[in-house]
XYZ file of C-alpha atoms in Angstrom:
716
model
C 81.940 100.925 82.802
C 84.228 99.997 79.883
C 83.821 96.531 78.398
C 85.899 93.948 80.247
C 88.722 92.818 77.965
C 92.333 91.781 78.188
C 94.404 94.442 79.878
C 97.006 96.344 77.855
C 100.652 96.017 78.889
C 102.163 99.503 78.542
C 105.951 99.703 78.772
C 108.254 102.712 79.312
C 110.880 103.501 76.693
C 113.494 106.164 77.273
C 115.623 105.024 74.331
C 115.343 102.966 71.112
C 117.104 100.061 72.854
C 114.478 100.060 75.589
C 111.727 100.245 72.973
C 113.130 97.211 71.192
C 113.284 95.320 74.492
C 109.682 96.194 75.326
C 108.289 95.136 71.956
C 110.201 91.859 71.901
C 109.129 90.977 75.434
C 105.450 91.339 74.643
C 104.316 94.928 75.279
C 100.976 95.871 73.730
C 101.926 99.543 73.799
C 104.886 101.721 74.697
C 105.160 105.289 75.887
C 108.007 107.518 74.832
C 109.128 111.110 75.299
C 110.148 113.627 72.682
C 113.409 115.542 72.866
C 111.599 118.346 74.681
C 108.419 118.754 76.729
C 108.583 115.302 78.327
C 108.350 114.688 82.072
C 111.577 112.668 81.836
C 113.814 115.294 80.281
C 116.969 113.396 81.267
C 116.037 110.211 79.378
C 117.552 109.812 75.897
C 114.082 110.319 74.377
C 113.144 110.391 70.698
C 113.390 112.856 67.857
C 113.838 113.112 64.075
C 114.519 109.876 62.179
C 114.832 108.016 65.475
C 111.216 108.811 66.286
C 110.030 107.884 62.786
C 111.906 104.578 62.740
C 110.780 103.667 66.255
C 107.126 104.307 65.445
C 107.477 102.251 62.244
C 108.959 99.375 64.226
C 106.082 99.465 66.699
C 103.462 99.650 63.974
C 105.073 96.662 62.265
C 104.510 94.642 65.429
C 101.034 95.993 66.131
C 102.265 97.872 69.187
C 100.742 101.272 69.951
C 102.894 104.318 70.686
C 101.857 106.831 73.339
C 103.888 110.027 73.340
C 104.446 112.020 76.513
C 104.185 115.763 75.973
C 103.441 116.088 79.645
C 105.241 119.123 81.000
C 103.934 122.557 81.815
C 104.808 124.947 79.001
C 105.082 128.720 79.009
C 103.652 131.096 76.421
C 107.122 131.309 74.884
C 107.245 127.513 74.494
C 103.743 126.523 73.528
C 104.173 126.908 69.757
C 107.281 124.712 69.822
C 105.501 122.143 71.969
C 102.597 122.032 69.549
C 104.993 121.732 66.621
C 106.689 118.758 68.319
C 103.276 117.153 68.735
C 102.490 117.768 65.055
C 105.657 115.963 63.964
C 104.939 113.015 66.239
C 101.379 112.889 64.915
C 102.561 112.725 61.316
C 105.082 110.041 62.308
C 102.121 107.901 63.342
C 101.946 107.971 67.150
C 98.626 106.801 68.544
C 98.160 108.983 71.625
C 99.478 112.000 73.486
C 99.930 112.038 77.256
C 99.419 115.633 78.380
C 99.532 117.572 81.651
C 99.166 121.194 80.515
C 95.526 122.252 80.090
C 96.211 124.719 77.299
C 98.478 122.411 75.315
C 95.956 119.564 75.651
C 93.223 121.716 74.131
C 95.478 122.723 71.221
C 96.596 119.158 70.473
C 92.958 118.049 70.438
C 92.230 120.653 67.762
C 95.333 120.100 65.639
C 95.587 116.276 65.767
C 91.982 115.036 65.589
C 92.822 111.364 64.956
C 95.153 110.970 67.939
C 93.963 109.919 71.363
C 94.381 112.318 74.259
C 95.486 110.847 77.595
C 95.366 112.808 80.843
C 98.747 112.481 82.554
C 98.906 111.314 86.150
C 100.300 114.810 86.807
C 96.768 116.136 86.353
C 96.147 114.489 89.752
C 92.915 112.797 88.682
C 91.718 110.560 91.518
C 87.932 110.934 91.631
C 84.985 110.011 89.409
C 84.142 113.694 88.921
C 87.647 114.475 87.659
C 87.591 111.558 85.233
C 84.089 112.467 84.071
C 85.052 116.062 83.398
C 88.048 115.039 81.281
C 85.967 112.479 79.387
C 83.423 115.181 78.572
C 86.271 117.460 77.451
C 87.347 114.889 74.863
C 90.031 112.912 76.696
C 90.147 109.259 75.688
C 92.044 108.010 78.726
C 92.862 109.042 82.273
C 96.100 107.972 83.964
C 94.951 107.624 87.551
C 96.906 108.812 90.587
C 99.276 106.151 91.927
C 98.035 106.524 95.493
C 94.556 105.146 94.794
C 93.296 101.946 96.370
C 91.594 99.141 94.497
C 88.155 100.300 95.644
C 88.833 103.888 94.582
C 90.025 102.750 91.148
C 86.929 100.560 90.797
C 84.668 103.472 91.673
C 86.119 105.614 88.867
C 85.930 102.791 86.316
C 82.315 102.018 87.169
C 81.287 105.693 87.117
C 82.811 106.962 83.873
C 83.033 105.377 80.371
C 86.621 106.493 79.894
C 89.702 104.311 79.456
C 91.786 104.108 82.620
C 95.480 103.482 83.089
C 96.989 102.274 86.361
C 100.658 102.084 87.361
C 101.453 98.448 88.185
C 105.218 98.508 88.640
C 107.971 101.046 89.254
C 109.067 103.961 91.370
C 106.691 105.765 93.696
C 107.116 109.464 94.318
C 106.465 110.407 97.928
C 104.302 113.270 96.694
C 101.111 112.972 94.708
C 102.094 113.529 91.063
C 101.604 117.053 89.772
C 101.590 118.464 93.307
C 105.315 118.395 94.112
C 107.245 121.663 94.235
C 110.191 120.485 96.329
C 112.732 120.141 93.530
C 111.651 123.460 92.031
C 111.731 125.394 95.296
C 114.906 123.884 96.729
C 116.896 123.375 93.551
C 115.295 125.334 90.731
C 114.509 122.169 88.750
C 110.817 121.538 88.273
C 109.282 118.077 88.314
C 106.285 119.556 86.523
C 108.631 120.487 83.706
C 110.407 117.136 83.575
C 113.561 118.059 85.480
C 113.043 116.720 88.991
C 116.316 116.401 90.933
C 114.737 113.864 93.338
C 115.684 115.631 96.591
C 113.204 113.335 98.375
C 115.594 110.397 97.892
C 118.194 112.179 100.044
C 118.356 111.661 103.823
C 115.397 113.097 105.750
C 114.626 112.558 109.415
C 110.993 112.760 110.517
C 109.897 113.352 114.075
C 106.695 111.797 115.254
C 105.266 114.749 117.165
C 105.162 115.657 120.843
C 103.282 112.583 122.072
C 105.794 110.195 120.490
C 108.910 112.224 121.198
C 110.012 110.124 124.196
C 109.605 106.904 122.249
C 111.595 108.288 119.326
C 114.443 109.598 121.490
C 114.765 106.309 123.359
C 114.905 104.358 120.115
C 117.428 106.659 118.422
C 119.692 106.679 121.477
C 119.629 102.884 121.479
C 120.574 102.819 117.809
C 123.458 105.188 118.327
C 124.809 103.235 121.310
C 124.665 100.070 119.214
C 126.709 101.754 116.487
C 123.750 102.004 114.105
C 123.596 104.698 111.463
C 121.463 107.725 112.247
C 120.718 108.318 108.557
C 117.139 107.812 107.432
C 115.230 108.351 104.222
C 111.771 109.228 105.474
C 110.590 110.612 102.127
C 111.625 107.567 100.095
C 109.118 104.839 99.251
C 109.771 101.371 97.926
C 108.866 100.727 94.317
C 105.262 99.887 93.628
C 104.524 96.390 92.292
C 101.064 94.920 91.770
C 101.923 92.786 88.755
C 100.037 89.796 90.106
C 96.915 91.957 90.424
C 96.609 92.364 86.643
C 93.786 89.849 86.500
C 91.943 91.766 89.202
C 92.512 95.071 87.405
C 91.202 93.576 84.172
C 88.134 92.271 86.004
C 87.487 95.747 87.427
C 87.624 97.142 83.900
C 90.986 98.947 83.895
C 92.234 99.423 80.329
C 95.988 99.576 80.728
C 98.669 98.298 83.102
C 101.454 100.854 83.084
C 105.075 100.179 83.988
C 107.030 103.184 85.265
C 110.639 103.704 84.202
C 111.613 105.795 81.182
C 114.884 106.555 82.969
C 115.668 102.860 83.483
C 118.004 100.626 81.476
C 116.606 98.382 78.699
C 117.130 95.261 80.815
C 114.739 96.644 83.449
C 112.141 97.377 80.772
C 112.567 93.864 79.378
C 112.230 92.162 82.781
C 109.208 94.231 83.846
C 107.440 93.777 80.513
C 108.053 90.027 80.528
C 106.695 89.686 84.071
C 103.564 91.677 83.192
C 103.063 89.692 80.001
C 103.272 86.482 81.987
C 100.800 87.750 84.577
C 98.323 88.924 81.939
C 98.499 85.705 79.915
C 98.824 83.075 82.640
C 97.094 84.693 85.596
C 100.271 85.445 87.556
C 103.994 85.994 87.171
C 106.058 83.206 88.672
C 108.514 83.690 91.520
C 111.503 83.534 89.193
C 110.224 86.425 87.067
C 109.487 88.564 90.124
C 112.804 87.780 91.784
C 114.657 88.666 88.595
C 112.751 91.927 88.437
C 113.721 92.744 92.002
C 117.360 91.991 91.212
C 117.337 94.329 88.217
C 116.064 97.244 90.319
C 114.337 97.707 93.656
C 114.423 99.844 96.761
C 114.505 97.343 99.619
C 111.912 95.287 97.766
C 108.447 96.271 96.549
C 105.177 97.501 98.026
C 101.483 97.169 97.181
C 100.432 99.450 100.037
C 98.423 101.950 98.042
C 96.470 99.367 96.040
C 95.640 97.294 99.116
C 95.034 100.394 101.294
C 97.660 99.141 103.750
C 99.652 102.337 103.976
C 102.324 102.651 106.614
C 105.949 102.119 107.588
C 106.304 98.949 105.477
C 106.037 101.066 102.319
C 109.235 103.008 102.978
C 112.565 101.939 101.520
C 115.688 103.145 99.797
C 118.302 101.829 97.403
C 120.756 99.693 99.373
C 124.136 98.276 98.432
C 122.531 94.847 98.202
C 119.942 96.210 95.777
C 122.671 97.611 93.529
C 124.881 94.502 93.509
C 121.921 92.201 92.775
C 121.972 93.408 89.158
C 124.985 91.266 88.206
C 126.572 91.327 84.774
C 125.421 87.735 84.254
C 121.814 88.622 85.087
C 121.819 91.572 82.700
C 123.445 89.496 79.951
C 120.848 86.749 80.388
C 118.027 89.282 80.041
C 119.592 90.861 76.957
C 119.892 87.424 75.396
C 116.118 87.011 75.678
C 115.358 89.932 73.394
C 118.400 90.011 71.109
C 116.514 88.379 68.223
C 113.581 89.784 66.323
C 110.234 88.546 67.596
C 107.842 87.063 65.079
C 104.508 88.575 66.032
C 102.727 88.605 62.650
C 101.058 85.517 61.217
C 101.525 85.304 57.442
C 99.801 83.341 54.707
C 102.139 82.543 51.800
C 101.127 81.410 48.344
C 103.553 80.375 45.597
C 102.328 79.989 42.019
C 104.586 78.475 39.330
C 103.029 78.078 35.889
C 104.665 77.363 32.575
C 105.359 80.429 30.469
C 104.333 82.804 33.288
C 106.496 84.748 35.768
C 106.980 83.069 39.133
C 104.596 84.674 41.652
C 104.710 84.829 45.431
C 101.924 86.448 47.498
C 102.183 87.111 51.236
C 99.249 88.300 53.371
C 99.453 89.496 56.997
C 97.166 91.664 59.163
C 94.995 92.485 56.173
C 97.867 93.705 53.992
C 98.982 91.863 50.866
C 102.182 91.910 48.805
C 102.840 90.098 45.515
C 106.276 89.786 43.916
C 107.204 88.182 40.605
C 110.451 86.844 39.184
C 111.801 84.801 36.280
C 109.564 82.187 34.750
C 110.011 78.650 36.063
C 111.903 76.096 33.974
C 111.300 72.480 33.154
C 113.359 70.454 35.592
C 116.197 68.472 34.046
C 116.160 65.921 36.842
C 113.889 66.616 39.853
C 110.993 69.059 39.834
C 110.445 71.414 42.773
C 108.213 69.683 45.303
C 105.611 71.361 47.484
C 107.509 70.140 50.543
C 110.812 71.639 49.402
C 109.209 74.943 48.395
C 107.315 75.186 51.699
C 110.480 74.452 53.649
C 112.265 77.391 52.024
C 109.337 79.778 52.258
C 108.920 79.045 55.983
C 112.384 80.431 56.725
C 111.237 83.816 58.048
C 113.851 84.177 60.771
C 115.059 87.727 61.278
C 111.676 89.159 60.262
C 108.559 90.069 62.256
C 106.587 87.281 60.560
C 105.976 83.567 60.918
C 104.418 81.307 58.299
C 100.979 80.316 59.525
C 99.860 78.824 56.213
C 101.720 77.989 52.999
C 99.990 77.117 49.745
C 101.836 76.069 46.596
C 100.595 75.684 43.028
C 103.468 74.188 41.041
C 102.962 73.093 37.484
C 104.032 69.552 36.573
C 107.786 69.198 36.093
C 108.555 72.840 36.929
C 111.302 74.213 39.101
C 113.092 77.450 40.060
C 116.489 77.896 41.698
C 116.384 77.897 45.498
C 118.236 81.245 45.395
C 115.354 82.710 43.377
C 112.806 81.351 45.809
C 114.732 82.863 48.746
C 115.060 86.202 46.973
C 111.305 86.336 46.306
C 110.587 85.513 49.947
C 112.951 88.215 51.216
C 111.559 90.831 48.834
C 107.956 90.020 49.755
C 108.601 90.280 53.474
C 110.667 93.457 53.040
C 107.756 95.092 51.194
C 105.249 93.839 53.750
C 107.452 95.162 56.549
C 107.451 98.577 54.895
C 103.708 98.458 54.341
C 102.775 97.495 57.908
C 105.174 100.026 59.426
C 103.994 102.903 57.274
C 102.278 105.688 59.248
C 98.644 106.430 58.419
C 97.719 109.326 56.190
C 96.320 111.916 58.555
C 94.580 115.219 58.312
C 95.989 118.010 60.409
C 94.034 121.124 61.258
C 95.869 124.431 61.200
C 95.573 126.413 64.413
C 97.117 129.830 64.862
C 98.269 130.767 68.342
C 98.100 134.556 68.544
C 100.681 136.369 70.618
C 98.828 137.255 73.821
C 98.339 140.873 74.743
C 99.529 141.277 78.337
C 96.651 141.457 80.806
C 96.513 144.398 83.210
C 94.315 144.623 86.232
C 91.877 147.435 86.715
C 91.917 149.027 90.121
C 93.785 148.072 93.271
C 95.404 144.743 93.983
C 92.938 142.777 96.139
C 93.904 140.665 99.140
C 92.505 137.233 99.828
C 93.440 134.767 102.544
C 93.233 131.024 103.153
C 93.059 129.736 106.737
C 93.543 126.294 108.301
C 90.713 126.973 110.772
C 87.918 129.443 111.519
C 90.007 131.598 113.867
C 90.037 134.779 111.771
C 90.990 138.150 113.311
C 88.550 141.024 112.793
C 91.094 142.945 110.721
C 90.510 140.508 107.834
C 86.959 141.753 107.280
C 88.247 144.158 104.656
C 89.740 141.352 102.515
C 88.066 140.515 99.229
C 87.650 136.818 100.085
C 88.539 134.516 102.970
C 88.552 130.735 102.736
C 88.230 128.308 105.631
C 88.341 124.491 105.483
C 85.282 122.906 103.868
C 84.931 120.404 106.698
C 84.779 123.088 109.376
C 81.680 123.085 111.557
C 78.797 124.569 109.606
C 77.876 126.779 112.563
C 81.411 128.256 112.619
C 81.230 129.093 108.918
C 77.770 130.576 109.410
C 79.030 132.664 112.325
C 81.814 134.160 110.216
C 79.355 134.983 107.451
C 76.921 136.584 109.887
C 79.773 138.575 111.453
C 80.491 140.256 108.124
C 83.441 138.221 106.827
C 83.501 137.561 103.074
C 83.857 133.857 103.730
C 84.113 130.912 101.369
C 85.351 127.349 101.774
C 88.489 125.575 100.648
C 88.290 121.984 99.402
C 91.386 119.877 100.195
C 93.741 119.546 97.232
C 93.331 115.782 97.177
C 90.256 113.962 98.460
C 90.938 110.240 97.981
C 87.667 108.387 98.490
C 85.861 111.445 99.861
C 84.056 112.840 96.822
C 80.602 112.132 98.228
C 81.614 113.747 101.538
C 82.826 116.827 99.649
C 79.590 117.018 97.660
C 77.481 116.805 100.818
C 79.606 119.429 102.596
C 79.329 121.812 99.635
C 75.566 121.442 99.636
C 75.487 122.200 103.378
C 77.471 125.432 103.075
C 75.492 126.435 99.994
C 72.334 126.064 102.067
C 73.579 128.701 104.536
C 74.412 131.150 101.754
C 78.118 130.450 101.204
C 78.816 130.278 97.476
C 82.565 130.879 97.053
C 84.790 127.798 96.810
C 88.589 127.527 96.526
C 89.585 124.462 94.483
C 93.063 123.176 93.716
C 92.086 120.074 91.751
C 90.261 119.702 88.452
C 87.860 117.148 89.896
C 86.712 119.252 92.830
C 86.523 122.337 90.598
C 84.285 120.467 88.140
C 82.090 119.267 91.011
C 81.720 122.760 92.465
C 80.890 124.240 89.049
C 78.237 121.560 88.520
C 76.699 122.456 91.887
C 76.350 126.082 90.765
C 78.963 127.549 93.096
C 81.360 130.427 92.473
C 84.639 128.594 91.901
C 88.107 130.064 92.429
C 91.074 128.065 91.173
C 94.091 127.455 93.383
C 97.789 127.476 92.468
C 97.857 123.652 92.350
C 95.820 123.637 89.142
C 99.237 124.489 87.639
C 97.978 127.141 85.230
C 101.127 128.051 83.322
C 100.119 129.879 80.124
C 97.452 131.965 78.415
C 95.870 128.942 76.734
C 95.431 127.283 80.127
C 93.788 130.416 81.482
C 91.306 130.199 78.598
C 90.676 126.531 79.395
C 89.939 127.331 83.031
C 87.661 130.204 82.024
C 85.725 128.000 79.584
C 85.357 125.454 82.366
C 83.327 128.023 84.282
C 85.693 129.237 86.996
C 85.323 132.813 88.210
C 89.088 133.315 88.516
C 92.240 131.395 89.320
C 95.648 131.606 90.875
C 98.456 130.867 88.440
C 101.305 128.429 89.012
C 103.805 129.259 91.744
C 106.530 128.172 89.302
C 105.989 131.177 87.022
C 108.178 134.261 87.271
C 106.751 137.735 87.735
C 107.740 138.526 84.145
C 105.859 135.507 82.829
C 102.812 136.342 84.938
C 102.732 139.910 83.702
C 103.021 138.709 80.084
C 100.003 136.393 80.301
C 97.021 137.290 78.151
C 93.392 136.274 78.327
C 90.442 137.828 80.102
C 89.805 135.752 83.220
C 90.846 137.349 86.507
C 93.999 135.850 87.954
C 96.066 136.012 91.117
C 99.186 134.745 92.819
C 100.087 133.078 96.075
C 101.576 136.077 97.840
C 102.408 134.754 101.277
C 102.822 131.441 103.043
C 104.894 128.437 103.957
C 104.486 126.876 100.544
C 103.517 123.197 100.459
C 106.466 121.428 98.855
C 104.668 118.078 98.936
C 101.333 116.509 99.683
C 101.516 112.816 100.405
C 99.089 110.062 101.283
C 101.628 108.187 103.372
C 102.854 110.249 106.319
C 106.657 110.512 106.795
C 106.113 110.020 110.526
C 105.184 106.436 109.770
C 108.659 105.850 108.377
C 110.199 107.293 111.529
C 108.136 105.287 114.010
C 108.773 101.785 112.700
C 108.287 100.252 116.161
C 104.857 101.762 116.716
C 101.754 100.397 114.942
C 100.435 102.805 112.326
C 97.022 103.147 113.933
C 98.577 103.869 117.308
C 100.862 106.468 115.759
C 97.957 108.288 114.107
C 95.895 108.124 117.305
C 98.738 109.687 119.299
C 99.610 112.319 116.664
C 98.868 116.002 117.105
C 98.509 116.485 113.341
C 101.712 118.470 113.248
C 105.335 117.364 113.122
C 108.750 118.108 111.779
C 111.125 116.616 109.245
C 114.804 117.560 108.969
C 117.057 117.332 105.930
C 120.733 116.382 105.810
C 121.735 120.035 106.298
C 119.766 120.322 109.535
C 116.962 122.417 108.056
C 113.538 121.765 109.563
C 110.322 121.539 107.557
C 106.857 121.451 109.103
C 104.517 118.515 108.511
C 100.765 119.134 108.756
C 98.195 116.333 108.514
C 94.420 116.566 108.121
C 93.930 112.896 108.953
C 93.956 111.912 105.272
C 97.020 113.518 103.708
C 100.168 115.180 105.008
C 101.622 118.383 103.623
C 105.323 119.161 103.898
C 105.769 122.921 104.152
C 108.780 124.981 103.162
C 111.161 125.995 105.938
C 110.795 129.722 105.218
C 107.700 131.721 104.326
C 107.143 133.221 100.909
C 106.889 136.978 101.440
C 106.134 139.584 98.761
C 104.770 142.434 100.899
C 107.420 144.887 99.689
C 107.373 143.782 96.021
C 103.700 143.803 95.131
C 104.176 146.622 92.644
C 105.967 144.131 90.372
C 102.771 142.150 89.714
C 100.713 144.410 87.497
C 99.264 141.366 85.739
C 97.590 140.018 88.882
C 94.170 141.009 90.182
C 94.676 139.580 93.654
C 97.141 137.976 95.991
C 96.391 135.157 98.396
C 97.840 135.001 101.884
C 98.027 131.314 102.728
C 98.162 130.689 106.477
C 99.086 127.318 107.947
C 100.530 127.278 111.480
C 100.776 131.015 112.280
C 99.223 132.379 115.463
C 96.312 134.840 115.340
C 98.709 137.657 116.232
C 101.073 136.693 113.402
C 98.178 136.565 110.959
C 97.239 140.134 111.849
C 100.860 141.248 111.578
C 101.247 139.703 108.129
C 98.058 141.332 106.861
C 99.232 144.734 108.063
C 102.576 144.295 106.289
C 100.770 143.633 103.025
C 98.399 146.522 103.462
C 101.302 148.902 104.024
C 103.634 147.033 101.606
C 106.399 146.917 104.178
C 109.378 144.573 104.464
C 109.057 141.397 106.496
C 112.305 141.765 108.426
C 112.899 138.047 109.038
C 114.201 135.069 107.097
C 112.077 134.585 103.978
C 111.946 133.334 100.416
C 110.694 135.054 97.281
C 109.791 131.668 95.871
C 110.374 131.286 92.159
C 108.885 134.620 91.139
C 112.247 136.243 90.479
C 114.496 133.293 89.684
C 112.323 130.846 87.754
C 112.879 127.133 87.148
C 114.424 124.838 84.585
């Protein structure tokens, strides 16, 4: 467990103005994005002289700079992404926040003095995931926003790695790094920093068959009363646990992170000030929190994930009242708070005036020293310069980042200098000290060549694998290379399939909040009956399965996007992996490396996986426990165009599936760079499963409404 110390206040900066606001309101660190390869591509971001000057300003104030290079990058982009990281490194940034496995490994090699932070988009939410990244050289893990206090504490106590927790700002409905809704529906990938936020649009969730009568009665009553029928059942309120900073510090969390690189500077200022107050005084007062809500909120705030009180109270959207609360007067008042330079650096000043020697002024701050000299002092004609008068002038440090903590004067008897000379010496000394403290460190950079990958080509026939939501597998699937059933299926059912001649393995859920020990025990049980193949879609579960000596197969949700990432996964010990569903067929066929790879070839793709079920937003009049008890585990959500999407819940998390199935049965010849395809079944009947398999065996057309996913159109 890391040593308990004061928690870092980490502020978001999408522009130089926001950065200035954050520093002047007391941030210990800021995080910024570069012009490209940042998960907030639509923020102003930083580049060129702007980046250099911003880093200098932060260094002057002792504020660390974390740089987000946290998008997935293709083989065609990875050299440019690494070059952008090199420039930021030389500019003096302290850390890189990274999502892409391959890019992370390259940055670690090229920029040895910079810290490496695992982005929340890596979906790290277990001790095993944090431990693996720590062992791979990561200095910090940005934990998933959906974790409870106890789950955060478990990670901190288990792994000696710095941890970062979101304490204020927007909550995505989907677990970060696992959302494909914007990409699939609009061609703009959240994993590549271009999310269009379709989840904030109107969505209408049904509660399932057992709550249908209740829902219909309620909605009819609303309509008859003239109420609006528009709901936003994929929109959560903003997270805010600012007054839990003391608790987080006591747990051992390193950094309190504010979300909001797309927000205005006034928001950054208000959020930073509230966090600073909470960290220093034990809590933020009501005025600070109310001002923060006025600047930006979605029907108020929620602490539902941290307190493990998930449910309907967490849902909210941006109302007219929320918008109008940010009055011009409020914004002007906030701007007024940070308009002047903040004096964060204590300085010791010493003035020496001796006869027949140049006047000398020395200033020391944060271990750096500057000495300036000027004309020799003169014998005073009337009144000599007093220590009091000299100190009064030297203490005038307004407009700089310094304040005079101590002033010492040695003035020879009867000597004086013009006040203008004294002021000029003071200004010059502080200008030089400003330059010195803001100067980036001299750093070594290791040269790494990224060879152009030779396109991988499979040997032999394209293999077929399948993933099932249950153990109801038709006999025709015996010929498939591998079949995966849920890990938490009955052990006797898994054993029966194995004994019946099915090439069966188990699939671990993509996210396992609080269930790592259960997963470990279940893996040991299936291993004991001779099942050794495991399908893993999260780095933590993959690391656990590798450690247990199992044959691990990576899922699409590992977001493997380039050849370097394939090498990372291979070095980790995986047998093979599916690549990202956001790659095109051309990109897949151009990938290099030696590890076997595959694609998701069929299925109602999961657009989201969320820890708070959308049905809870719909059934606001029914207690959450009662809703879950009455639920069938399956439901429906409808968008503003009337398109239905299936919801499937395993009792822990809910997946939102695409409205149409991905079908590639007649286009498999276009994937020469894949060794296998995976048929991912969710709610299909046994008869439909057999029909789909036969289509893929014969490579025939589907004949119904379908999607080709992103394989032939790509994403921004």
